[in-house]
Coordinates of C-alpha atoms and ligand atoms in Angstrom, one line a residue:
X1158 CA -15.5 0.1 -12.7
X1159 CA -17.2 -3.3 -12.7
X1160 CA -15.1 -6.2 -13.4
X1161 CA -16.6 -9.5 -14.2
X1162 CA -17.1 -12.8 -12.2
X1163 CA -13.5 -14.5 -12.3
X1164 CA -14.0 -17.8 -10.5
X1165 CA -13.0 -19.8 -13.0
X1166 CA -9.5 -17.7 -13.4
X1167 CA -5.5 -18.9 -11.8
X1168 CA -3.7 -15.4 -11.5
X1169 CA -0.1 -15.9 -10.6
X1170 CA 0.5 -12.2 -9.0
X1171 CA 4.6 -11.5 -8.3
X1172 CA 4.3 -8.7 -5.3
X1173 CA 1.3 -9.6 -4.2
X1174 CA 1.6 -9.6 -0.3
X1175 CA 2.5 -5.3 -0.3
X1176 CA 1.4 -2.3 -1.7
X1177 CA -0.4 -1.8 -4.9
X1178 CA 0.0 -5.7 -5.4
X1179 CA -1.5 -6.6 -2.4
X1180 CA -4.4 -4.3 -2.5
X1181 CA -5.0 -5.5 -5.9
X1182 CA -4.8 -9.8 -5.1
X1183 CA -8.2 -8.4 -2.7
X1184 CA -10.0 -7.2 -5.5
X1185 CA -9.1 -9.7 -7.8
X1186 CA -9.7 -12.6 -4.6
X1187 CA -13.4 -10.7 -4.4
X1188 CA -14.3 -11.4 -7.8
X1189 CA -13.5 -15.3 -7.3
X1190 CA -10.4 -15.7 -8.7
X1191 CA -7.6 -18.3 -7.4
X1192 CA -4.7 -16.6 -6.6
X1193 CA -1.1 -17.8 -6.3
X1194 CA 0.9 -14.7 -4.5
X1195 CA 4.5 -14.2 -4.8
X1196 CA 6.4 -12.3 -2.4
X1197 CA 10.3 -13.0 -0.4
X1198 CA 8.7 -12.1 3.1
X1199 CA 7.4 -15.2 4.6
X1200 CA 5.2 -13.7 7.6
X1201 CA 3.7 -10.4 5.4
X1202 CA 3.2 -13.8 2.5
X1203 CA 1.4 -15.8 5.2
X1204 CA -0.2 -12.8 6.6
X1205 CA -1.5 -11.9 3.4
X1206 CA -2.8 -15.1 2.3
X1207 CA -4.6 -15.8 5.8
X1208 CA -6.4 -12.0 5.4
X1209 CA -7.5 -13.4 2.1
X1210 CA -8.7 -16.5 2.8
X1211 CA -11.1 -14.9 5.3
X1212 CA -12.8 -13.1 2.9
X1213 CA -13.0 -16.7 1.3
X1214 CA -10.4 -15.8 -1.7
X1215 CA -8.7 -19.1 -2.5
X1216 CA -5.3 -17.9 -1.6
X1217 CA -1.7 -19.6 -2.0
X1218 CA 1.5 -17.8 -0.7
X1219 CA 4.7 -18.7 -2.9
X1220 CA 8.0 -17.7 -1.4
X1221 CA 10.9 -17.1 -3.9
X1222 CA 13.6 -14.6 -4.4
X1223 CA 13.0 -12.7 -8.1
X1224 CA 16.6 -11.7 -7.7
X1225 CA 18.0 -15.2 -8.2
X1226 CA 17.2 -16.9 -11.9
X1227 CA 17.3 -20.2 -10.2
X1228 CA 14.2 -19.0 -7.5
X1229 CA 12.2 -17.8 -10.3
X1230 CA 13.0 -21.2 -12.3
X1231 CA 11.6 -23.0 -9.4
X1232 CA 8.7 -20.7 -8.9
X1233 CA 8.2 -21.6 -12.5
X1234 CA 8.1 -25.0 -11.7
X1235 CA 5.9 -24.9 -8.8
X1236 CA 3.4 -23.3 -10.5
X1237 CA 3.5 -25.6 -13.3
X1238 CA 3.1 -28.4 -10.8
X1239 CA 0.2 -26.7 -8.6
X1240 CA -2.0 -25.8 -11.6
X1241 CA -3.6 -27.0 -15.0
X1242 CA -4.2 -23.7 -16.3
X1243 CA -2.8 -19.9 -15.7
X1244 CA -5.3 -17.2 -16.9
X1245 CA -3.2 -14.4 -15.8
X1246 CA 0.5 -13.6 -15.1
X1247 CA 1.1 -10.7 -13.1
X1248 CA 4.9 -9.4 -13.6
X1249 CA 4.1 -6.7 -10.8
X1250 CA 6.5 -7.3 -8.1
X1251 CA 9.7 -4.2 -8.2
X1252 CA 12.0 -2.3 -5.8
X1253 CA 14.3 1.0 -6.3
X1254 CA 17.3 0.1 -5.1
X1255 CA 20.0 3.3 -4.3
X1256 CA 23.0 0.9 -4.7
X1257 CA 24.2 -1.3 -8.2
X1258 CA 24.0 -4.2 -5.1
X1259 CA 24.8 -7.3 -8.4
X1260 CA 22.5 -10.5 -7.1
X1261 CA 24.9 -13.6 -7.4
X1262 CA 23.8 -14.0 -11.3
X1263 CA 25.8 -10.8 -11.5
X1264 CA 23.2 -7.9 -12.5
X1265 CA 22.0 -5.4 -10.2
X1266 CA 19.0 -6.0 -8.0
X1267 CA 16.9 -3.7 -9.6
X1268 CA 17.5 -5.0 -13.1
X1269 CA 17.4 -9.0 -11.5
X1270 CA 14.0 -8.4 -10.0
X1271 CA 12.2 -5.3 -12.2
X1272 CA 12.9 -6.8 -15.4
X1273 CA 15.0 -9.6 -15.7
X1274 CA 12.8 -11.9 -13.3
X1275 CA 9.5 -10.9 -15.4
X1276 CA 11.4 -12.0 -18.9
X1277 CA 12.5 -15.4 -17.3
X1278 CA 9.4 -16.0 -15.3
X1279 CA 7.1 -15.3 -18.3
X1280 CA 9.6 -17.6 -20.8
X1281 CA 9.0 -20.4 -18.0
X1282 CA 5.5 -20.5 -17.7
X1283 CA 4.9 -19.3 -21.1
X1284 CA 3.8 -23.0 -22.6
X1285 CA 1.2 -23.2 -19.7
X1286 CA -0.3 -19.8 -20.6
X1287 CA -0.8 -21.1 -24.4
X1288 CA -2.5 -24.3 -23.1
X1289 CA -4.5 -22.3 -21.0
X1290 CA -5.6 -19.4 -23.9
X1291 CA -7.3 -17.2 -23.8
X1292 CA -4.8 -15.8 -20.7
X1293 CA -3.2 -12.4 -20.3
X1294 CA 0.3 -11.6 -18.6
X1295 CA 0.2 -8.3 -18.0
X1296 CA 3.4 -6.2 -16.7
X1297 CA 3.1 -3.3 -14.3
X1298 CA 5.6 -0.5 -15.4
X1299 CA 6.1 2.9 -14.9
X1300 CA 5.5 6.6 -16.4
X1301 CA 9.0 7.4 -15.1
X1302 CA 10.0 5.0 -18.1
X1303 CA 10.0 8.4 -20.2
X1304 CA 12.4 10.1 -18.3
X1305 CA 14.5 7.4 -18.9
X1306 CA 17.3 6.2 -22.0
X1307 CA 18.8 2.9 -23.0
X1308 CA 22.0 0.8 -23.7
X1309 CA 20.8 -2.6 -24.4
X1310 CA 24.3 -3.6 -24.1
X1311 CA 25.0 -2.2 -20.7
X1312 CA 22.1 -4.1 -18.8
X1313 CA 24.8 -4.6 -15.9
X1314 CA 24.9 -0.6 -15.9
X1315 CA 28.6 -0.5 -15.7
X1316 CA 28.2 3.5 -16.8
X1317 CA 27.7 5.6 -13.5
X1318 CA 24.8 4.4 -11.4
X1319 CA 22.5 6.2 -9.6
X1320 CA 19.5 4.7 -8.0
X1321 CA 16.7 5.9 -9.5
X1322 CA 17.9 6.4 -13.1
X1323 CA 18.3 2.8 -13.1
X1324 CA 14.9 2.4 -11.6
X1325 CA 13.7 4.2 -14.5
X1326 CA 15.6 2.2 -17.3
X1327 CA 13.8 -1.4 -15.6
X1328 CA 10.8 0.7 -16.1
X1329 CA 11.2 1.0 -19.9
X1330 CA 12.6 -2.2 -20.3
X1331 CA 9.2 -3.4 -19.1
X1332 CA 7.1 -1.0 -22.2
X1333 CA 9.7 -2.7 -24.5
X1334 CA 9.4 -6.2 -23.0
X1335 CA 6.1 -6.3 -23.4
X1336 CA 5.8 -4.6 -26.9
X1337 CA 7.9 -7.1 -28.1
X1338 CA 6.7 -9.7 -26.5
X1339 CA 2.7 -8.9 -27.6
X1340 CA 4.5 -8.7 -31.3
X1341 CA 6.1 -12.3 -30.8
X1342 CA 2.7 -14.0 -29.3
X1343 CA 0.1 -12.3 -31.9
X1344 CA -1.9 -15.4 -32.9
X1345 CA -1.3 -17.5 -29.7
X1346 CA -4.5 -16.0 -27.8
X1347 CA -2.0 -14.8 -25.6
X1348 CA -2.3 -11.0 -24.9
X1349 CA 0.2 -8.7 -23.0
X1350 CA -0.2 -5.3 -21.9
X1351 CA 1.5 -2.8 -19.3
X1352 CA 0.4 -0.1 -17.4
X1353 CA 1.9 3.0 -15.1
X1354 CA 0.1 2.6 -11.9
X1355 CA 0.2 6.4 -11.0
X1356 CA 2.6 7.6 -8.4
X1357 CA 2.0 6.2 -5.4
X1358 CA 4.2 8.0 -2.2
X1359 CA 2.7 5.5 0.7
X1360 CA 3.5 2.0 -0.8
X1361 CA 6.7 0.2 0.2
X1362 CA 8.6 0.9 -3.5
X1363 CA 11.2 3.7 -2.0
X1364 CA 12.3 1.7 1.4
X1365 CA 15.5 0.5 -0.3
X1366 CA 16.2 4.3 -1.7
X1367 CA 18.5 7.1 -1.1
X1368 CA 17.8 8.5 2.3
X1369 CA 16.6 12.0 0.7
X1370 CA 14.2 9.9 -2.0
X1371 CA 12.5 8.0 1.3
X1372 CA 12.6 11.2 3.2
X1373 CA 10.5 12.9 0.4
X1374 CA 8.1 9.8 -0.4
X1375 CA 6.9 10.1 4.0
X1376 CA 6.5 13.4 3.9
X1377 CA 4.6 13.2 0.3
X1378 CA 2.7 10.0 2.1
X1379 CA 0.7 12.6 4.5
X1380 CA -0.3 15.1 1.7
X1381 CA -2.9 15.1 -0.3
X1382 CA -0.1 14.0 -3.4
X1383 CA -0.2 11.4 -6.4
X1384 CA -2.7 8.4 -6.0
X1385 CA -3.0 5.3 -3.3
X1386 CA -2.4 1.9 -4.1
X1387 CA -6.3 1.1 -4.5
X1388 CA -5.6 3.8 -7.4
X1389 CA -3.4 1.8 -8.9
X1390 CA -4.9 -1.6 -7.8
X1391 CA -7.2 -1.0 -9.7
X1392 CA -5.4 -0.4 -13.0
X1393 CA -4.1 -3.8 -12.2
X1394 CA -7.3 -5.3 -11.6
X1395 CA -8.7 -3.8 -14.3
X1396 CA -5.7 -5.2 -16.6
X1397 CA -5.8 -8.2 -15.3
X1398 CA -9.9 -9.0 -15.2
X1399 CA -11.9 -6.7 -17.6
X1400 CA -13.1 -8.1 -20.6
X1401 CA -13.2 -4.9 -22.2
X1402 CA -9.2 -5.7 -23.1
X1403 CA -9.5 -9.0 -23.7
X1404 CA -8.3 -8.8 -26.7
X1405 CA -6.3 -5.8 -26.4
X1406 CA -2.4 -6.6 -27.1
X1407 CA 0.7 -4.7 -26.6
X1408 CA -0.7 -1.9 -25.3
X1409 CA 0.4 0.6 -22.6
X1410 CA -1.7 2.1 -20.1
X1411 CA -2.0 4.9 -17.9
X1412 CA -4.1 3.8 -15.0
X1413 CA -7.2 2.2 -17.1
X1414 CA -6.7 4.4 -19.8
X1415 CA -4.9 3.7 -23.1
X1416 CA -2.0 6.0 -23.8
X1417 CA 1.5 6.5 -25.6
X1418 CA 4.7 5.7 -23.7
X1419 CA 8.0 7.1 -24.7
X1420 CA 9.3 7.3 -28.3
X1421 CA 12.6 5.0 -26.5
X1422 CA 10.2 2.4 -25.6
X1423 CA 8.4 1.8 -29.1
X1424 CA 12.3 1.5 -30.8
X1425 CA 11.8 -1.9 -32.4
X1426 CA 15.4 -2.0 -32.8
X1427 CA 16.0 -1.2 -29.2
X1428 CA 13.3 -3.5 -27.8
X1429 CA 15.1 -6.3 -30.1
X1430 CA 18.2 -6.0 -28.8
X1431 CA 16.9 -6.0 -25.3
X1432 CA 15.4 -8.6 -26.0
X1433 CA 18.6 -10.6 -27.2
X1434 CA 20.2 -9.4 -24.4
X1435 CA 17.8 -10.2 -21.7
X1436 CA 18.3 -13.7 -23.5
X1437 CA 22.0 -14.2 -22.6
X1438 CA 21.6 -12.8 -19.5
X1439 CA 19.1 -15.1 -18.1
X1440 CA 20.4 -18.3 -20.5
X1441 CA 18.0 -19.3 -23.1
X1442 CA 17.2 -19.0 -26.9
X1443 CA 16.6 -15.4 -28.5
X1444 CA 14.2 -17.0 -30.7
X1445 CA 11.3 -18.0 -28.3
X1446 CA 9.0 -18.2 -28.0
X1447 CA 9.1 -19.1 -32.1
X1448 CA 11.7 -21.9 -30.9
X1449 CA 10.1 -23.4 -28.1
X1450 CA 7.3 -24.2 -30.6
X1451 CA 9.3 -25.2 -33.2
X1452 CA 10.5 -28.0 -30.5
Ligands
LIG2269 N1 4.7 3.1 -5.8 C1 4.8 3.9 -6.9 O1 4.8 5.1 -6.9 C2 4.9 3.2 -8.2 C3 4.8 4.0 -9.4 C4 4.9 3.4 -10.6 C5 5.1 2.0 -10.7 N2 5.2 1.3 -9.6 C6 5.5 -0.2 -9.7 O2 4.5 -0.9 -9.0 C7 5.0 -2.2 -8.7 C8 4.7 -2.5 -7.2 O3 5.3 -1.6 -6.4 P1 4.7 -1.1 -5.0 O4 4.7 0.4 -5.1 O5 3.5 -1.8 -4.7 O6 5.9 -1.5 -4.1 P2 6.0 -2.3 -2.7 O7 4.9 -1.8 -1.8 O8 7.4 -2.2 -2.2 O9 5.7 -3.8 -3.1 C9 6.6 -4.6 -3.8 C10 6.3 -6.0 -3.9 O10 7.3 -6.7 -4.6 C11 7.8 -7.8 -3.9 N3 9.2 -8.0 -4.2 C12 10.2 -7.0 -4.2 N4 11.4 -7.6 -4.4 C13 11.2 -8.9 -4.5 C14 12.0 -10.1 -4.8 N5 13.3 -9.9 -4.9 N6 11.5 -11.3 -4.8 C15 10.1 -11.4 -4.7 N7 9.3 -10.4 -4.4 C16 9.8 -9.2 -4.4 C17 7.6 -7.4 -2.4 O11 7.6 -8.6 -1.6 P3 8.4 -8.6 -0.2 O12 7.8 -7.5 0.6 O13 8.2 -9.9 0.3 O14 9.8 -8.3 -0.5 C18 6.3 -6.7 -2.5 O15 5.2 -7.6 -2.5 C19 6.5 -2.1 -9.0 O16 6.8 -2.8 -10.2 C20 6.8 -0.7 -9.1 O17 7.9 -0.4 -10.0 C21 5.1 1.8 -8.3

């Protein structure tokens, strides 16, 4: 795959200092980009960033919490005040968390950080990626988003929990995020698209997980099983870079190839209502990003 020269580009990449993030913020920093990584661990961040700007990648590490709406305001606003244009939003940064743990906005973590932190983070920056259009955001899901169902109105899973079922549901809340939101930004220059990285046994995704679910993922790590995180860097990369999707727009992907997701996650009426939902959740007008311009 050859990706083009990107050293005019700003990509703000969430997850960017581990696994399939990280390995993707080098191949992105090798083709020139500027890249603003986002990450809670301060040394791995640093680390990161330092390994990158060896290999000369103009490289900025951004500490915030995606759990907390009020850390991923301020990330918002950081960025805004740091750079003039955004070429790319990464929503890439996820966990699988065993326990319905509730952040202190009251969700559970893995809801806070897989899907509600991408829907507030993209609504907060979402004025800067219009100025700066063409630009992409670009939203990295999962093909266990078909194993999984919906209740729009039960985003706080107050049904039985179990760890990776709920994983799965942030997973299709991200096809359905992004559907919608490519629907809602048709015209603006601005595309979307979101992509199943492959499954990847060795990154750091399953360290908060049931003991038998990170028990599997070592021994799965040594075997010749699923794909690495360069595999599914380079999905990201791709994504992110190519100009071969450019213009591509709601779109899902497995890997770098175009393909369908779940029947659950092209529901209009489902991805509406998580839509309106998301909304309350996180505080601001079901109609944007129609309203915001109307402003
Ligand atoms: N691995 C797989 O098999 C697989 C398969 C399909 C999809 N995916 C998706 O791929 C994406 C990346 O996962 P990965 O496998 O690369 O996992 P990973 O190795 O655990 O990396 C996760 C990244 O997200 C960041 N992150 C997690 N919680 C955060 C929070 N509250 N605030 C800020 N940053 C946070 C981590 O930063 P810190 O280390 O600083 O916390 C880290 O950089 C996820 O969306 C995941 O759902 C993975």
């Amino acid at each position: 795959m050859t990706l083009p020269d990107c050293s005019d580009r700003t990509v703000l990449l969430t997850g960017g200092t581990r696994g399939i993030g990280r390995a993707a913020a080098r191949k992105i920093g090798d083709l020139g980009a500027t890249l603003l990584l986002v990450g809670r661990d301060a040394e791995r961040g640093e680390a990161t960033t330092e390994r990158l700007r060896q290999r000369g990648v103009d490289a900025e590490f951004l500490r915030y919490d995606l759990a907390a709406q009020s850390s991923v305001r301020d990330l918002a606003a950081t960025v805004r005040e740091r750079v003039d244009a955004l070429d790319a939003l990464v929503n890439n940064a996820g966990l699988a968390r065993s326990s319905r743990e509730r952040t202190a906005d009251g969700v559970p973590v893995t809801v806070a950080v897989n899907h509600l932190a991408p829907y507030l983070l993209t609504h907060e920056l979402l004025p800067l990626l219009t100025d700066s259009a063409p630009s992409r955001v670009v939203v990295t899901s999962s093909g266990v988003h078909e194993r999984a169902s919906l209740d729009p109105d039960d985003l706080d899973l107050r049904g039985d929990y179990e760890g990776f079922d709920a994983y799965a549901r942030t997973k299709l809340m991200n096809v359905l995020f992004t559907y919608e939101l490519a629907d809602r930004l048709r015209g603006t220059g601005v595309t979307t698209t979101t992509f199943h990285p492959g499954f990847i046994p060795s990154s750091g995704l399953y360290r908060d997980s049931a003991f038998y679910v990170r028990a599997a993922m070592r021994l799965l790590s040594i075997l010749p099983v699923g794909q690495t995180v360069e595999d599914g860097a380079e999905a990201l990369a791709y994504l992110t870079c190519s100009e071969e999707v450019a213009d591509v727009t709601g779109r899902y992907f497995d890997g770098t190839t175009p393909a369908d997701p779940s029947s659950d996650a092209r529901d209009e009426r489902l991805r509406r209502a998580l839509w309106d939902e998301s909304a309350e959740l996180v505080g601001v007008d079901p109609d944007w990003p129609r309203a915001e311009r109307e402003t």
